[in-house]
Short mmCIF file of C-alpha atoms and ligand atoms in Angstrom, two decimals:
data_model
loop_
_atom_site.label_atom_id
_atom_site.label_comp_id
_atom_site.label_asym_id
_atom_site.label_seq_id
_atom_site.Cartn_x
_atom_site.Cartn_y
_atom_site.Cartn_z
CA UNK A 1 -139.00 70.08 -29.87
CA UNK A 2 -138.01 66.70 -28.38
CA UNK A 3 -140.45 67.07 -25.51
CA UNK A 4 -143.60 67.78 -27.50
CA UNK A 5 -146.34 65.13 -27.18
CA UNK A 6 -146.33 64.34 -30.91
CA UNK A 7 -142.58 63.65 -30.80
CA UNK A 8 -142.87 61.58 -27.63
CA UNK A 9 -145.69 59.61 -29.28
CA UNK A 10 -143.63 59.20 -32.48
CA UNK A 11 -146.39 60.67 -34.68
CA UNK A 12 -144.77 63.99 -35.61
CA UNK A 13 -144.81 63.00 -39.29
CA UNK A 14 -148.59 62.30 -39.30
CA UNK A 15 -150.62 64.86 -41.24
CA UNK A 16 -154.01 65.63 -39.72
CA UNK A 17 -154.73 68.54 -42.07
CA UNK A 18 -158.42 69.08 -42.69
CA UNK A 19 -159.56 66.93 -39.74
CA UNK A 20 -161.70 68.22 -36.87
CA UNK A 21 -161.14 67.38 -33.20
CA UNK A 22 -163.03 68.24 -30.04
CA UNK A 23 -160.81 68.10 -26.96
CA UNK A 24 -162.88 68.53 -23.81
CA UNK A 25 -161.07 70.12 -20.88
CA UNK A 26 -158.47 71.76 -23.13
CA UNK A 27 -158.19 75.06 -21.26
CA UNK A 28 -155.52 73.48 -19.06
CA UNK A 29 -153.20 70.55 -18.44
CA UNK A 30 -153.29 67.37 -20.53
CA UNK A 31 -156.16 68.56 -22.73
CA UNK A 32 -154.43 71.84 -23.54
CA UNK A 33 -151.17 70.08 -24.50
CA UNK A 34 -153.14 67.59 -26.58
CA UNK A 35 -155.12 70.30 -28.40
CA UNK A 36 -151.93 72.19 -29.28
CA UNK A 37 -150.16 69.01 -30.43
CA UNK A 38 -153.10 68.05 -32.67
CA UNK A 39 -153.09 71.60 -34.05
CA UNK A 40 -149.37 71.32 -34.88
CA UNK A 41 -150.16 68.09 -36.75
CA UNK A 42 -152.73 70.01 -38.81
CA UNK A 43 -156.06 69.35 -37.07
CA UNK A 44 -158.73 71.99 -36.60
CA UNK A 45 -159.67 72.00 -32.92
CA UNK A 46 -162.63 72.94 -30.79
CA UNK A 47 -161.30 73.90 -27.37
CA UNK A 48 -163.58 73.34 -24.40
CA UNK A 49 -163.65 74.20 -20.70
CA UNK A 50 -165.20 76.77 -18.40
CA UNK A 51 -162.37 79.32 -18.22
CA UNK A 52 -162.98 81.57 -21.22
CA UNK A 53 -159.71 83.49 -21.12
CA UNK A 54 -157.66 80.28 -20.83
CA UNK A 55 -159.71 78.79 -23.68
CA UNK A 56 -159.19 81.87 -25.85
CA UNK A 57 -155.42 81.70 -25.24
CA UNK A 58 -155.36 78.11 -26.61
CA UNK A 59 -157.53 79.17 -29.56
CA UNK A 60 -155.12 82.05 -30.30
CA UNK A 61 -152.15 79.64 -30.38
CA UNK A 62 -154.04 77.29 -32.72
CA UNK A 63 -155.15 80.17 -34.95
CA UNK A 64 -151.53 81.35 -35.19
CA UNK A 65 -150.75 77.87 -36.56
CA UNK A 66 -153.37 78.48 -39.27
CA UNK A 67 -156.02 76.17 -37.80
CA UNK A 68 -159.77 76.64 -37.60
CA UNK A 69 -160.04 76.83 -33.81
CA UNK A 70 -162.88 77.89 -31.58
CA UNK A 71 -163.71 77.80 -27.87
CA UNK A 72 -166.97 76.55 -26.39
CA UNK A 73 -167.76 76.96 -22.73
CA UNK A 74 -169.78 74.22 -21.04
CA UNK A 75 -170.06 73.07 -17.45
CA UNK A 76 -169.97 69.27 -17.29
CA UNK A 77 -172.28 69.33 -14.28
CA UNK A 78 -175.09 70.60 -16.54
CA UNK A 79 -177.08 68.47 -18.99
CA UNK A 80 -178.22 71.60 -20.87
CA UNK A 81 -174.67 72.80 -21.35
CA UNK A 82 -173.56 69.42 -22.73
CA UNK A 83 -176.39 69.59 -25.23
CA UNK A 84 -175.33 73.14 -26.14
CA UNK A 85 -171.74 71.94 -26.57
CA UNK A 86 -172.90 69.16 -28.92
CA UNK A 87 -174.96 71.73 -30.87
CA UNK A 88 -171.90 74.00 -31.11
CA UNK A 89 -169.85 71.11 -32.53
CA UNK A 90 -172.56 70.37 -35.11
CA UNK A 91 -172.61 74.04 -36.12
CA UNK A 92 -168.80 74.01 -36.44
CA UNK A 93 -168.48 70.79 -38.47
CA UNK A 94 -170.67 67.97 -39.70
CA UNK A 95 -167.63 65.69 -39.77
CA UNK A 96 -165.98 65.25 -36.39
CA UNK A 97 -162.92 63.00 -36.75
CA UNK A 98 -161.73 62.91 -33.15
CA UNK A 99 -163.62 63.16 -29.88
CA UNK A 100 -161.33 63.38 -26.87
CA UNK A 101 -163.31 62.97 -23.66
CA UNK A 102 -160.75 64.49 -21.33
CA UNK A 103 -162.44 67.06 -19.04
CA UNK A 104 -162.60 66.02 -15.43
CA UNK A 105 -161.04 66.21 -12.03
CA UNK A 106 -160.89 65.20 -8.41
CA UNK A 107 -163.30 67.22 -6.31
CA UNK A 108 -162.90 67.82 -2.60
CA UNK A 109 -166.49 68.40 -1.54
CA UNK A 110 -169.35 65.98 -1.96
CA UNK A 111 -172.45 67.39 -3.66
CA UNK A 112 -175.30 66.25 -5.84
CA UNK A 113 -176.00 67.78 -9.26
CA UNK A 114 -179.46 68.80 -10.50
CA UNK A 115 -179.98 65.20 -11.63
CA UNK A 116 -179.47 63.99 -8.05
CA UNK A 117 -176.18 62.40 -9.12
CA UNK A 118 -172.89 62.61 -7.22
CA UNK A 119 -170.89 65.49 -8.80
CA UNK A 120 -167.66 63.60 -9.65
CA UNK A 121 -169.55 60.78 -11.31
CA UNK A 122 -171.66 63.28 -13.24
CA UNK A 123 -168.74 65.45 -14.46
CA UNK A 124 -166.22 62.67 -15.11
CA UNK A 125 -168.51 59.97 -16.51
CA UNK A 126 -172.13 60.94 -17.15
CA UNK A 127 -171.36 64.05 -19.20
CA UNK A 128 -168.84 62.37 -21.54
CA UNK A 129 -171.39 59.57 -21.97
CA UNK A 130 -174.08 62.11 -22.93
CA UNK A 131 -171.74 64.14 -25.12
CA UNK A 132 -170.65 61.01 -26.99
CA UNK A 133 -174.28 59.97 -27.49
CA UNK A 134 -175.16 63.43 -28.79
CA UNK A 135 -172.22 63.45 -31.21
CA UNK A 136 -172.59 59.96 -32.70
CA UNK A 137 -174.29 61.35 -35.81
CA UNK A 138 -171.61 64.01 -36.28
CA UNK A 139 -168.67 61.61 -36.01
CA UNK A 140 -167.16 60.37 -39.27
CA UNK A 141 -167.46 56.65 -40.00
CA UNK A 142 -163.80 56.10 -39.08
CA UNK A 143 -163.69 58.54 -36.16
CA UNK A 144 -161.70 57.87 -33.01
CA UNK A 145 -163.07 58.42 -29.50
CA UNK A 146 -160.43 58.68 -26.79
CA UNK A 147 -161.28 58.86 -23.10
CA UNK A 148 -158.84 60.07 -20.46
CA UNK A 149 -159.22 57.53 -17.67
CA UNK A 150 -156.60 56.91 -14.96
CA UNK A 151 -154.60 54.19 -13.27
CA UNK A 152 -156.60 55.30 -10.21
CA UNK A 153 -159.42 53.10 -11.55
CA UNK A 154 -157.58 50.16 -9.98
CA UNK A 155 -158.53 49.01 -6.51
CA UNK A 156 -162.22 49.95 -6.59
CA UNK A 157 -165.42 48.44 -7.86
CA UNK A 158 -168.42 50.38 -9.09
CA UNK A 159 -170.83 51.34 -6.33
CA UNK A 160 -174.22 51.95 -7.91
CA UNK A 161 -175.57 53.42 -4.63
CA UNK A 162 -172.72 55.92 -4.21
CA UNK A 163 -173.59 57.42 -7.62
CA UNK A 164 -176.68 58.96 -6.07
CA UNK A 165 -175.39 59.80 -2.62
CA UNK A 166 -172.77 61.93 -0.87
CA UNK A 167 -173.06 60.13 2.46
CA UNK A 168 -169.52 59.36 3.68
CA UNK A 169 -168.13 61.11 0.58
CA UNK A 170 -164.45 60.63 -0.17
CA UNK A 171 -163.16 62.75 -3.05
CA UNK A 172 -160.49 60.22 -3.97
CA UNK A 173 -162.85 57.22 -3.83
CA UNK A 174 -165.40 59.10 -5.94
CA UNK A 175 -162.62 59.97 -8.39
CA UNK A 176 -161.43 56.35 -8.57
CA UNK A 177 -164.95 55.10 -9.26
CA UNK A 178 -165.50 57.74 -11.95
CA UNK A 179 -162.25 56.70 -13.65
CA UNK A 180 -163.30 53.05 -13.46
CA UNK A 181 -166.54 54.20 -15.12
CA UNK A 182 -164.42 55.81 -17.88
CA UNK A 183 -162.76 52.48 -18.71
CA UNK A 184 -166.04 50.53 -18.49
CA UNK A 185 -167.76 53.13 -20.70
CA UNK A 186 -165.00 53.21 -23.31
CA UNK A 187 -164.96 49.40 -23.58
CA UNK A 188 -168.75 49.06 -23.80
CA UNK A 189 -168.86 51.87 -26.37
CA UNK A 190 -166.29 50.00 -28.48
CA UNK A 191 -168.29 46.79 -28.27
CA UNK A 192 -171.52 48.51 -29.31
CA UNK A 193 -169.79 50.40 -32.14
CA UNK A 194 -168.42 47.10 -33.46
CA UNK A 195 -172.01 46.02 -34.07
CA UNK A 196 -172.66 48.99 -36.38
CA UNK A 197 -171.57 49.29 -40.01
CA UNK A 198 -169.21 52.10 -39.03
CA UNK A 199 -165.50 51.81 -38.10
CA UNK A 200 -165.45 54.22 -35.17
CA UNK A 201 -162.98 53.18 -32.46
CA UNK A 202 -163.06 53.84 -28.72
CA UNK A 203 -160.07 53.54 -26.40
CA UNK A 204 -159.16 54.86 -22.96
CA UNK A 205 -155.82 55.61 -21.37
CA UNK A 206 -153.90 56.49 -18.22
CA UNK A 207 -151.80 59.63 -18.78
CA UNK A 208 -149.49 59.06 -15.78
CA UNK A 209 -149.38 60.93 -12.47
CA UNK A 210 -148.86 64.51 -13.57
CA UNK A 211 -148.37 67.15 -10.87
CA UNK A 212 -147.79 69.94 -13.42
CA UNK A 213 -151.38 70.06 -14.69
CA UNK A 214 -154.16 71.93 -12.92
CA UNK A 215 -155.41 68.64 -11.47
CA UNK A 216 -154.47 69.34 -7.85
CA UNK A 217 -156.25 72.71 -7.66
CA UNK A 218 -159.39 71.21 -6.07
CA UNK A 219 -157.44 69.39 -3.33
CA UNK A 220 -157.64 70.68 0.27
CA UNK A 221 -155.10 72.68 2.30
CA UNK A 222 -151.44 72.64 1.23
CA UNK A 223 -151.88 69.68 -1.16
CA UNK A 224 -152.09 71.77 -4.39
CA UNK A 225 -148.74 73.45 -3.59
CA UNK A 226 -147.11 70.17 -2.53
CA UNK A 227 -148.42 68.38 -5.61
CA UNK A 228 -147.23 71.19 -7.92
CA UNK A 229 -143.76 71.11 -6.30
CA UNK A 230 -143.39 67.48 -7.44
CA UNK A 231 -143.36 68.81 -11.01
CA UNK A 232 -139.80 69.99 -10.42
CA UNK A 233 -138.51 66.47 -9.69
CA UNK A 234 -136.67 64.89 -12.62
CA UNK A 235 -138.54 61.56 -12.49
CA UNK A 236 -141.96 63.24 -12.68
CA UNK A 237 -144.26 62.72 -15.66
CA UNK A 238 -144.60 66.07 -17.42
CA UNK A 239 -147.85 67.37 -18.88
CA UNK A 240 -146.46 66.84 -22.39
CA UNK A 241 -145.63 63.21 -21.54
CA UNK A 242 -149.14 62.85 -20.14
CA UNK A 243 -150.62 64.13 -23.39
CA UNK A 244 -148.46 61.85 -25.55
CA UNK A 245 -150.72 58.80 -25.22
CA UNK A 246 -153.77 60.90 -26.16
CA UNK A 247 -151.93 62.19 -29.22
CA UNK A 248 -150.75 58.66 -30.09
CA UNK A 249 -154.32 57.30 -29.88
CA UNK A 250 -155.59 60.18 -32.02
CA UNK A 251 -152.92 60.23 -34.70
CA UNK A 252 -151.03 56.96 -34.94
CA UNK A 253 -151.75 54.62 -37.85
CA UNK A 254 -150.75 51.76 -35.47
CA UNK A 255 -154.16 52.01 -33.78
CA UNK A 256 -156.30 52.55 -36.88
CA UNK A 257 -158.45 49.54 -36.09
CA UNK A 258 -157.68 49.02 -32.40
CA UNK A 259 -160.76 49.49 -30.24
CA UNK A 260 -161.98 48.67 -26.74
CA UNK A 261 -158.48 48.81 -25.27
CA UNK A 262 -156.81 50.62 -22.38
CA UNK A 263 -153.40 52.27 -22.84
CA UNK A 264 -150.59 53.81 -20.80
CA UNK A 265 -147.30 55.14 -22.22
CA UNK A 266 -148.71 54.57 -25.72
CA UNK A 267 -148.88 50.84 -25.05
CA UNK A 268 -151.85 48.56 -24.59
CA UNK A 269 -152.25 47.55 -20.94
CA UNK A 270 -154.70 45.34 -19.11
CA UNK A 271 -157.14 47.38 -16.98
CA UNK A 272 -158.38 46.09 -13.62
CA UNK A 273 -160.58 43.01 -13.30
CA UNK A 274 -163.51 45.27 -12.32
CA UNK A 275 -162.99 47.29 -15.52
CA UNK A 276 -163.14 44.13 -17.62
CA UNK A 277 -166.41 42.88 -16.16
CA UNK A 278 -168.95 42.56 -18.99
CA UNK A 279 -171.98 42.69 -16.72
CA UNK A 280 -170.83 45.93 -15.09
CA UNK A 281 -170.00 47.45 -18.48
CA UNK A 282 -173.53 46.75 -19.71
CA UNK A 283 -175.18 47.79 -16.43
CA UNK A 284 -173.31 51.10 -16.33
CA UNK A 285 -174.33 51.83 -19.93
CA UNK A 286 -177.98 51.19 -19.20
CA UNK A 287 -177.98 53.03 -15.88
CA UNK A 288 -176.30 56.09 -17.41
CA UNK A 289 -179.14 56.41 -19.91
CA UNK A 290 -181.66 55.97 -17.06
CA UNK A 291 -180.02 58.67 -14.94
CA UNK A 292 -180.02 61.07 -17.90
CA UNK A 293 -183.56 60.04 -18.86
CA UNK A 294 -182.55 59.45 -22.49
CA UNK A 295 -183.01 56.54 -24.87
CA UNK A 296 -180.11 54.14 -24.56
CA UNK A 297 -177.54 55.12 -27.23
CA UNK A 298 -176.48 52.29 -29.58
CA UNK A 299 -179.23 50.15 -28.03
CA UNK A 300 -178.97 46.42 -28.71
N1 NAP B 1 -152.98 65.02 -13.59
C1 NAP B 1 -152.97 63.74 -13.31
O1 NAP B 1 -152.12 63.24 -12.55
C2 NAP B 1 -153.99 62.83 -13.94
C3 NAP B 1 -153.79 61.43 -13.81
C4 NAP B 1 -154.72 60.57 -14.39
C5 NAP B 1 -155.80 61.10 -15.09
N2 NAP B 1 -155.97 62.45 -15.20
C6 NAP B 1 -157.13 62.93 -15.95
O2 NAP B 1 -156.71 63.83 -16.95
C7 NAP B 1 -157.82 64.68 -17.30
C8 NAP B 1 -157.33 66.10 -17.41
O3 NAP B 1 -156.86 66.50 -16.14
P1 NAP B 1 -155.55 67.43 -15.95
O4 NAP B 1 -154.62 66.67 -15.09
O5 NAP B 1 -155.07 67.95 -17.24
O6 NAP B 1 -156.17 68.58 -15.04
P2 NAP B 1 -156.52 70.11 -15.33
O7 NAP B 1 -155.30 70.83 -15.77
O8 NAP B 1 -157.23 70.54 -14.11
O9 NAP B 1 -157.54 70.06 -16.56
C9 NAP B 1 -158.88 69.70 -16.37
C10 NAP B 1 -159.71 70.22 -17.51
O10 NAP B 1 -161.06 69.77 -17.31
C11 NAP B 1 -161.93 70.88 -17.30
N3 NAP B 1 -162.99 70.69 -16.31
C12 NAP B 1 -162.89 70.34 -15.02
N4 NAP B 1 -164.10 70.35 -14.43
C13 NAP B 1 -164.99 70.71 -15.38
C14 NAP B 1 -166.40 70.92 -15.40
N5 NAP B 1 -167.16 70.78 -14.32
N6 NAP B 1 -166.97 71.31 -16.57
C15 NAP B 1 -166.23 71.50 -17.68
N7 NAP B 1 -164.90 71.33 -17.72
C16 NAP B 1 -164.29 70.94 -16.58
C17 NAP B 1 -161.07 72.08 -16.93
O11 NAP B 1 -161.65 73.24 -17.52
P3 NAP B 1 -161.81 74.67 -16.75
O12 NAP B 1 -160.63 74.81 -15.85
O13 NAP B 1 -161.82 75.67 -17.87
O14 NAP B 1 -163.10 74.57 -16.05
C18 NAP B 1 -159.73 71.74 -17.57
O15 NAP B 1 -159.70 72.16 -18.91
C19 NAP B 1 -158.90 64.46 -16.24
O16 NAP B 1 -159.91 63.63 -16.77
C20 NAP B 1 -158.15 63.72 -15.13
O17 NAP B 1 -158.99 62.88 -14.40
C21 NAP B 1 -155.08 63.32 -14.64
#
């Protein structure tokens, strides 16, 4: 079992028995590997995605391990469905130990959601922001929130206009901005949590470039096949390796009180200058609440 994420992350002796984890986007790829690894370590897991049969297959594997596992379907382009997902978590447990904000992707076609927000930004950033806000009361006082960002956040700055427009849409640019938003969000969340009397941590990470996940399925033309073929190259990051940092951040005692940091390969790394900008972190937090028409969570 040398290639399992928990072994790669050196946490295979950690016992998560009795804990509850929500892993969004765990019907496939990094989230699926993470959910199964957490289950092997003893955690009960809520599996999430849109593909019910894929979700049920993950639940069946977790149930075979003796875990309390359940699947909840929710489209991250829908505010209602995020609220229903949060309600399903609350019905499942009143003590959520781990929230892994992992669902997301790179989307070929530009479109606006019902909120008038660019789809990638909505799915990859706005929905995890809303879900986290909705689950704050359900999280334990020493819960860990882990957000799957990406090294693709480097090389862009946040464009507050592009969040509400699909004029001159570029799927990759929109993806980069949404991943920058993930790092900004995770850092601002950590800062605001530090001001509470709770010990909840928030960290984000880059899983690596992983052709073996379902990530490339939304790319145009022959790119999905070409991308998937890279998975056969020996130097490629496997899905299990990609999940290892998520599993490390969830289970390792090394990061018990580490918060507001960005990781890759289970090591703390410095995110881009744009990701470290305090003003942008605060502005994104406030604007996200405005776009969702909700009270600002953890308001100062
Ligand atoms: N693969 C890479 O190279 C790479 C690199 C850096 C970061 N990442 C990040 O890693 C995370 C996981 O991606 P992956 O590579 O594991 O890809 P994946 O295999 O395609 O998994 C994506 C997951 O997100 C869910 N998802 C996508 N759109 C959704 C929506 N609108 N509503 C609800 N769920 C949705 C999918 O669920 P359904 O299929 O059931 O809808 C699936 O479970 C993403 O945040 C991605 O940005 C990936």
